[in-house]
Short mmCIF file of C-alpha atoms in Angstrom, two decimals:
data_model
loop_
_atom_site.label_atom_id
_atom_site.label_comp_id
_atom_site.label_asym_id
_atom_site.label_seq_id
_atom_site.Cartn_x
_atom_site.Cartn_y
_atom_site.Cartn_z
CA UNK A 78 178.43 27.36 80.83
CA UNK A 79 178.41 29.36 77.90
CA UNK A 80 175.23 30.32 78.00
CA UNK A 81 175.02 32.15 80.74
CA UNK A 82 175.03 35.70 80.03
CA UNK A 83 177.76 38.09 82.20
CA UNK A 84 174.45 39.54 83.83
CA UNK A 85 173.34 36.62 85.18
CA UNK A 86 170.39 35.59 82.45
CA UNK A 87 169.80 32.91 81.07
CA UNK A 88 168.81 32.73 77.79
CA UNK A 89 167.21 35.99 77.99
CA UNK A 90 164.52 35.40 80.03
CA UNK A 91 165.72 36.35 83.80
CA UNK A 92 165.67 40.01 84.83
CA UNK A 93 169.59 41.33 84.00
CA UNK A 94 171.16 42.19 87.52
CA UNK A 95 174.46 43.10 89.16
CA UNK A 96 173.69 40.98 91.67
CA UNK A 97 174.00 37.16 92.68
CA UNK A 98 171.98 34.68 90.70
CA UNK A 99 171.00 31.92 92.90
CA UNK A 100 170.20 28.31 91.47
CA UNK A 101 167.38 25.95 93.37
CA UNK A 102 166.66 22.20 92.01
CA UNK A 103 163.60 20.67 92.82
CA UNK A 104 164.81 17.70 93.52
CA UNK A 105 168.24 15.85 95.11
CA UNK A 106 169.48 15.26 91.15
CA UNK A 107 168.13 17.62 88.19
CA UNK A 108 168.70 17.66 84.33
CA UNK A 109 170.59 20.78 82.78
CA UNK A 110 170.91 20.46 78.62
CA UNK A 111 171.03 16.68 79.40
CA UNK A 112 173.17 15.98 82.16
CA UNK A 113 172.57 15.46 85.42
CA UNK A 114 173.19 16.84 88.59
CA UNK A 115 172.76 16.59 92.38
CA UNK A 116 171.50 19.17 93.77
CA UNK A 117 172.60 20.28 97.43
CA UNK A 118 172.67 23.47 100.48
CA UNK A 119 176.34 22.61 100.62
CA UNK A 120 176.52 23.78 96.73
CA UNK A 121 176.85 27.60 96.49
CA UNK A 122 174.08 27.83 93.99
CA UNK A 123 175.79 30.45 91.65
CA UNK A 124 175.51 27.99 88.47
CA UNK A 125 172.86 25.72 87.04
CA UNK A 126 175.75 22.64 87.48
CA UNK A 127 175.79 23.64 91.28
CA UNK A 128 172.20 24.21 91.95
CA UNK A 129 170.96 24.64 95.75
CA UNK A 130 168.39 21.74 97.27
CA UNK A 131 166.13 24.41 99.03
CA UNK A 132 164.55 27.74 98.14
CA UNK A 133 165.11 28.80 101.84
CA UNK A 134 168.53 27.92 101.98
CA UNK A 135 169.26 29.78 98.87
CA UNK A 136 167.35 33.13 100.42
CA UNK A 137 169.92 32.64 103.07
CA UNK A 138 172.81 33.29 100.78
CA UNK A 139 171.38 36.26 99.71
CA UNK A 140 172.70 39.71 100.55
CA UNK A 141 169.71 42.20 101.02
CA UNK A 142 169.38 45.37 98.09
CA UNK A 143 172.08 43.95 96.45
CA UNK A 144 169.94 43.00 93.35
CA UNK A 145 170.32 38.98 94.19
CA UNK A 146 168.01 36.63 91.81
CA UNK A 147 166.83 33.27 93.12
CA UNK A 148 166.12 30.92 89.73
CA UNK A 149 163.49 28.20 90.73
CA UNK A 150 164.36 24.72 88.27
CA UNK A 151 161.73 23.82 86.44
CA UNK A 152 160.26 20.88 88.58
CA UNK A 153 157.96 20.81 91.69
CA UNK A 154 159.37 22.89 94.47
CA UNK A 155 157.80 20.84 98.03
CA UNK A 156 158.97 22.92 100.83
CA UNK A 157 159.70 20.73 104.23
CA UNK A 158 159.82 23.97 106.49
CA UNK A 159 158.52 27.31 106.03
CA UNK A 160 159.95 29.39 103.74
CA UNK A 161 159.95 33.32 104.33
CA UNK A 162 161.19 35.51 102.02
CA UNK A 163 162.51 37.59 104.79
CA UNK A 164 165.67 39.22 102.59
CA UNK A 165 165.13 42.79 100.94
CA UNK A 166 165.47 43.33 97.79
CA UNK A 167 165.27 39.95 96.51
CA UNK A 168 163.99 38.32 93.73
CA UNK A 169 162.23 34.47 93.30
CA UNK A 170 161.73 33.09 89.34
CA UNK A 171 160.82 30.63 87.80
CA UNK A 172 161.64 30.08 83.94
CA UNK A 173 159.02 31.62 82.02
CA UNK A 174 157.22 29.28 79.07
CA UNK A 175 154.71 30.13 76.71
CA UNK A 176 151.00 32.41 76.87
CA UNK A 177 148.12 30.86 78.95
CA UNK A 178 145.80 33.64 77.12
CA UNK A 179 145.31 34.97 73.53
CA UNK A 180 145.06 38.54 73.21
CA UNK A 181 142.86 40.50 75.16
CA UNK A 182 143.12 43.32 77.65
CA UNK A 183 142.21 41.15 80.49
CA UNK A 184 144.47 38.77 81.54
CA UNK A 185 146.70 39.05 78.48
CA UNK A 186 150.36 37.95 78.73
CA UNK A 187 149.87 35.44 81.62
CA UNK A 188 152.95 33.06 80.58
CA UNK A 189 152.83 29.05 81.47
CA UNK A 190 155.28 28.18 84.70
CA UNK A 191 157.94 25.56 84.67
CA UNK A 192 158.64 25.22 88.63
CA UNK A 193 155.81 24.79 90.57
CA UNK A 194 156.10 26.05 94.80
CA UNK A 195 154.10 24.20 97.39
CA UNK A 196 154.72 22.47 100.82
CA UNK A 197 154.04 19.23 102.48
CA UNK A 198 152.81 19.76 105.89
CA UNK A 199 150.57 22.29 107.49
CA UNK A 200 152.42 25.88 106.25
CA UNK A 201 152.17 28.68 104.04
CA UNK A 202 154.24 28.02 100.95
CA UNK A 203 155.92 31.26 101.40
CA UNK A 204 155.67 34.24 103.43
CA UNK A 205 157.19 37.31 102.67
CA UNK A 206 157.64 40.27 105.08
CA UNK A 207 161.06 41.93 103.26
CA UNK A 208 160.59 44.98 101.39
CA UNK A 209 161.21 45.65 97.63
CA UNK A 210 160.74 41.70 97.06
CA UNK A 211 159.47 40.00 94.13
CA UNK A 212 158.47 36.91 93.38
CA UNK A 213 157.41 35.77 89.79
CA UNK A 214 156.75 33.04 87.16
CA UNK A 215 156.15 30.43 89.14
CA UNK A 216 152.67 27.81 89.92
CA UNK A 217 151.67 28.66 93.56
CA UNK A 218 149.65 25.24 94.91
CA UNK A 219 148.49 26.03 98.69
CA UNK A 220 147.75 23.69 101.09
CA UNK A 221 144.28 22.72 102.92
CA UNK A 222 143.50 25.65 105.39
CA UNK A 223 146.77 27.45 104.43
CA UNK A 224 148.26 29.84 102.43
CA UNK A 225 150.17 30.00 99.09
CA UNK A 226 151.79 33.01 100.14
CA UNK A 227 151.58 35.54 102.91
CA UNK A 228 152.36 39.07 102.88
CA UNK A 229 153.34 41.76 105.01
CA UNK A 230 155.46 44.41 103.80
CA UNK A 231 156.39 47.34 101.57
CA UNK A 232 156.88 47.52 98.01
CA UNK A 233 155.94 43.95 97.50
CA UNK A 234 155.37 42.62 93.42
CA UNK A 235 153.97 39.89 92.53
CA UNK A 236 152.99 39.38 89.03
CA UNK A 237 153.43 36.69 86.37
CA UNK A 238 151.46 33.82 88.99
CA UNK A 239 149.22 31.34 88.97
CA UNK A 240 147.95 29.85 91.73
CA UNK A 241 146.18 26.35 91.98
CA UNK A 242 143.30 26.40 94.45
CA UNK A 243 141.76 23.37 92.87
CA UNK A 244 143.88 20.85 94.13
CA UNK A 245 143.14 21.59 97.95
CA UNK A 246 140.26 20.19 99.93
CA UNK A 247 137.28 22.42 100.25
CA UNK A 248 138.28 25.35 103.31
CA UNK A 249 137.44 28.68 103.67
CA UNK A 250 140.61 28.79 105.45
CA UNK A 251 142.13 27.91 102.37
CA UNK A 252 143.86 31.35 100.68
CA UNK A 253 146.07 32.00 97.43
CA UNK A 254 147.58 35.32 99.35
CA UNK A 255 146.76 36.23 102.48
CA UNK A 256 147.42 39.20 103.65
CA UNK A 257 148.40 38.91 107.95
CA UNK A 258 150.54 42.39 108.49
CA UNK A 259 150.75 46.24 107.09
CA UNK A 260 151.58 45.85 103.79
CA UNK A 261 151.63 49.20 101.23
CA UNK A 262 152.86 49.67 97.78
CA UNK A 263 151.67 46.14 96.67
CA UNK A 264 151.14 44.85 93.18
CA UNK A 265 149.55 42.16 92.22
CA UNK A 266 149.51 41.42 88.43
CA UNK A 267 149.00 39.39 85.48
CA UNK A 268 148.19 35.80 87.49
CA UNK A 269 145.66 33.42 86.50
CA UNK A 270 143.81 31.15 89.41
CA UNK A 271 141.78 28.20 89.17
CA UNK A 272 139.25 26.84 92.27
CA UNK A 273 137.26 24.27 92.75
CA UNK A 274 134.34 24.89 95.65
CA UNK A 275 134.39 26.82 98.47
CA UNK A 276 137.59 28.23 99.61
CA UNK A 277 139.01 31.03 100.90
CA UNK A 278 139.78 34.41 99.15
CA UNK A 279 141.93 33.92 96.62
CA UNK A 280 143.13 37.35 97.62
CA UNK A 281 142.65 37.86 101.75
CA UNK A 282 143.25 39.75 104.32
CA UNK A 283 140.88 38.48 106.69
CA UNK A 284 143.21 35.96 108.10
CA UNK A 285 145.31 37.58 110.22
CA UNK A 286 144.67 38.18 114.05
CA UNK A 287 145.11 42.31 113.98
CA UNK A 288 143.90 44.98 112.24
CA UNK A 289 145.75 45.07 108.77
CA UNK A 290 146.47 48.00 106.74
CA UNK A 291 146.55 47.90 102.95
CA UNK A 292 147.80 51.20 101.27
CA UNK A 293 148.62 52.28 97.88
CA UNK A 294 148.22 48.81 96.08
CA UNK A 295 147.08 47.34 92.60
CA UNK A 296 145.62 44.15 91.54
CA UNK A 297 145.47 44.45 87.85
CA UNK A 298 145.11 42.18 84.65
CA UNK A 299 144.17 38.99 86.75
CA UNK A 300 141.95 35.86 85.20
CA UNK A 301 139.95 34.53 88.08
CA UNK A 302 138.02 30.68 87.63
CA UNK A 303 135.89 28.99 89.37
CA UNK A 304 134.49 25.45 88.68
CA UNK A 305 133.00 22.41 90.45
CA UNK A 306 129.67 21.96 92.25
CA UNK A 307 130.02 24.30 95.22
CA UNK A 308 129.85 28.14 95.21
CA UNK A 309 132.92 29.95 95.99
CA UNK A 310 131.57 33.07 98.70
CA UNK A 311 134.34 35.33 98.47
CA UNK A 312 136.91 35.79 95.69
CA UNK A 313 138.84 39.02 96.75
CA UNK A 314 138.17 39.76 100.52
CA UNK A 315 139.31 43.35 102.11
CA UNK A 316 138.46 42.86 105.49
CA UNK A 317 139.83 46.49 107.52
CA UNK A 318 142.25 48.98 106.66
CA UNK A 319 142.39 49.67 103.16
CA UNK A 320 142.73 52.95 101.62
CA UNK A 321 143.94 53.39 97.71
CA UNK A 322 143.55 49.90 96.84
CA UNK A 323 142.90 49.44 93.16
CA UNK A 324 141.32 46.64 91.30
CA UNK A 325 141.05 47.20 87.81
CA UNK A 326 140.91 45.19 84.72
CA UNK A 327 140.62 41.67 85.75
CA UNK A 328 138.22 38.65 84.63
CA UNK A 329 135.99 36.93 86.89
CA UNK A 330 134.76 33.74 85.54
CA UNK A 331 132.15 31.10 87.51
CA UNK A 332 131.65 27.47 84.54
CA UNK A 333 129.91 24.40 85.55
CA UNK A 334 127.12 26.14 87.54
CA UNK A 335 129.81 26.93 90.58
CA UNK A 336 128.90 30.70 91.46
CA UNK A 337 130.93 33.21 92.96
CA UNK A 338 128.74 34.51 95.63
CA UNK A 339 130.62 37.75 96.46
CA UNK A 340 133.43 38.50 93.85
CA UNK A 341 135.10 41.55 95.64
CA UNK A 342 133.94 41.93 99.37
CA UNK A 343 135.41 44.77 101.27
CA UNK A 344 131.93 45.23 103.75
CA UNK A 345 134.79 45.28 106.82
CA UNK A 346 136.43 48.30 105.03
CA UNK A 347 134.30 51.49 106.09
CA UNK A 348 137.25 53.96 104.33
CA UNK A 349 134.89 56.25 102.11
CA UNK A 350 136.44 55.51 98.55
CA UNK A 351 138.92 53.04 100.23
CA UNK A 352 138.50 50.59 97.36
CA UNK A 353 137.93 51.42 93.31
CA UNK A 354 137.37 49.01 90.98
CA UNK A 355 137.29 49.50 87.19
CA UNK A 356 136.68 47.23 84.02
CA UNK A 357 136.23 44.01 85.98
CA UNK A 358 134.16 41.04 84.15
CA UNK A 359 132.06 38.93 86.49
CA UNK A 360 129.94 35.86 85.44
CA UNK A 361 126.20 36.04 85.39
CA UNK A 362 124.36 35.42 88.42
CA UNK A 363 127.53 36.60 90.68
CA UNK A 364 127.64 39.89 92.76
CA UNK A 365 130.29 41.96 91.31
CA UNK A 366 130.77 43.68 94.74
CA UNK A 367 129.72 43.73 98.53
CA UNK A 368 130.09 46.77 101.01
CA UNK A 369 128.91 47.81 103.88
CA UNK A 370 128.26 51.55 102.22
CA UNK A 371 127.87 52.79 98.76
CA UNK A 372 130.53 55.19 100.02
CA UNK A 373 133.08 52.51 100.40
CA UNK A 374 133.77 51.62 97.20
CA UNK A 375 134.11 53.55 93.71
CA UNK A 376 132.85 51.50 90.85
CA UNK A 377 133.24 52.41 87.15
CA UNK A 378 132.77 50.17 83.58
CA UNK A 379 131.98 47.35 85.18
CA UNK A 380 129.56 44.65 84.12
CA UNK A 381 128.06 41.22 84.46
CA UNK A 382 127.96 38.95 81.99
CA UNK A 383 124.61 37.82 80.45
CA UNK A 384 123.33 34.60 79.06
CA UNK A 385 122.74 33.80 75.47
CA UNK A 386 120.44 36.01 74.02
CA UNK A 387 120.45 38.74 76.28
CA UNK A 388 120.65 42.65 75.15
CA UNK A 389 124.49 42.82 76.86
CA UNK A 390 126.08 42.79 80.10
CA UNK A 391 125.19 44.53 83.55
CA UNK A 392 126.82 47.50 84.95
CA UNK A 393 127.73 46.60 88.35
CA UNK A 394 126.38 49.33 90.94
#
């Protein structure tokens, strides 16, 4: 197919590599420029005409820091198994589509997602405990008491996201990523998330059963909101461990009367400084940030929002 580029992109829009470029359908038969396909693990997934049936079997293929791209159809992805991203060096896409967001500094450049990534039973959508993976442009829907994807790991990027916490039942168990292992060098970027009620963080890593360790890591650029009837308690939860974590320039928004009761928690995390957070927005009426000591947690420019009429927002301190 001619349009295939001799890096591997197509039109453009896929990160140019030397490696592999794996295909995954969403479904048994798929549509590519108007013809139609069947999509199977027996394929070997190196063209759009021989797409793969499962993300998982398509990780399989892959050959670890070898630059390999797996290319998500557009379509909903409903994984049967789990899926664990358990290759280094790898990369998950979707097909990126237009902005979500005019132009701003927060939240800017978050594109619409073709291929969606959830699962049908009980499971995490996707783990990932390889280092140097990334996954990106794609609609991460989590399960009921479950995560949409679990880390633990080095060098780990996400960016490009968005995550639908909406369509779950109410759970605090409920988590967009959890965090369950040591994980250092993350970065979290550019996603927008949507919840309904009370669940989990969208950004946890109070899940997992040991102490967990969270070093040297961003979440930047992020548009967090919340609606429905029921406040959410915690949005971004650091539970133990962290030390350099940054959170810095993200939006925090609570419509329809649904609060945000803590927005960034981290009263677990007794590292002096462990945790700075700069040029967040929070709705009014939310607390911009929990900890157990001023010490804890560096704060700077800041502020809550203010109704109609107000002299301007509040610095959080």
């Amino acid at each position: 197919m001619g349009w295939i580029t001799k890096y591997g992109s197509f039109w453009g829009q896929l990160p140019q590599t030397t490696g592999n470029v794996y295909w995954v359908s969403p479904g048994a038969t798929y549509v590519v420029e108007g013809r139609t396909y069947s999509a199977s693990d027996d394929n070997d997934g190196l063209s759009p005409e021989r797409a793969m049936r499962t993300l998982d079997a398509a990780i399989n293929k892959t050959t670890a820091n070898a630059g390999d791209v797996i290319v998500m159809l557009p379509g909903a992805h409903t994984g049967s198994t789990v899926v664990a991203l358990d290759v280094a060096g790898v990369t998950i896409t979707g097909l990126p589509r237009g902005s979500l967001s005019s132009k701003g500094d927060h939240g800017s450049g978050v594109l619409r997602h073709a291929a969606s990534l959830t699962t049908d039973g009980a499971r995490t959508a996707l783990t990932i405990t390889a280092a140097n993976s990334e996954v990106c442009y794609l609609h991460i829907i989590p399960v009921t008491a479950q995560a949409g994807i679990d880390i633990a790991g080095a060098n780990i990027n996400l960016h490009d996201l968005t995550f639908d916490m909406a369509t779950p039942a109410e759970s605090t168990s409920t988590f967009g990523i959890s965090v369950t292992g040591a994980v250092s060098l993350l970065r979290v970027a550019n996603c927008y998330v949507s919840s309904d009620g009370s669940q989990g963080g969208w950004f946890d890593d109070s899940a997992g059963t040991a102490t967990i360790t969270l070093t040297d890591s961003v979440i930047e650029n992020c548009t967090v909101q919340s609606a429905g009837t029921s406040a959410w308690a915690d949005v971004i939860v650091v539970a133990s461990g962290a030390t350099n974590l940054v959170i810095r320039d993200c939006d925090f928004i609570a419509i329809s009367g649904a609060l945000m009761t803590d927005v960034i928690d981290i009263t677990g995390n007794t590292a002096d400084g462990g945790v700075q957070v700069a040029r967040c927005i929070v709705s009014v009426g939310c607390d911009g940030v929990q900890a157990t000591a001023t010490s804890d947690i560096q704060v700077c420019n800041n502020y809550i929002m203010t109704i109609e009429g107000g002299t301007g927002g509040t610095l959080v301190s």
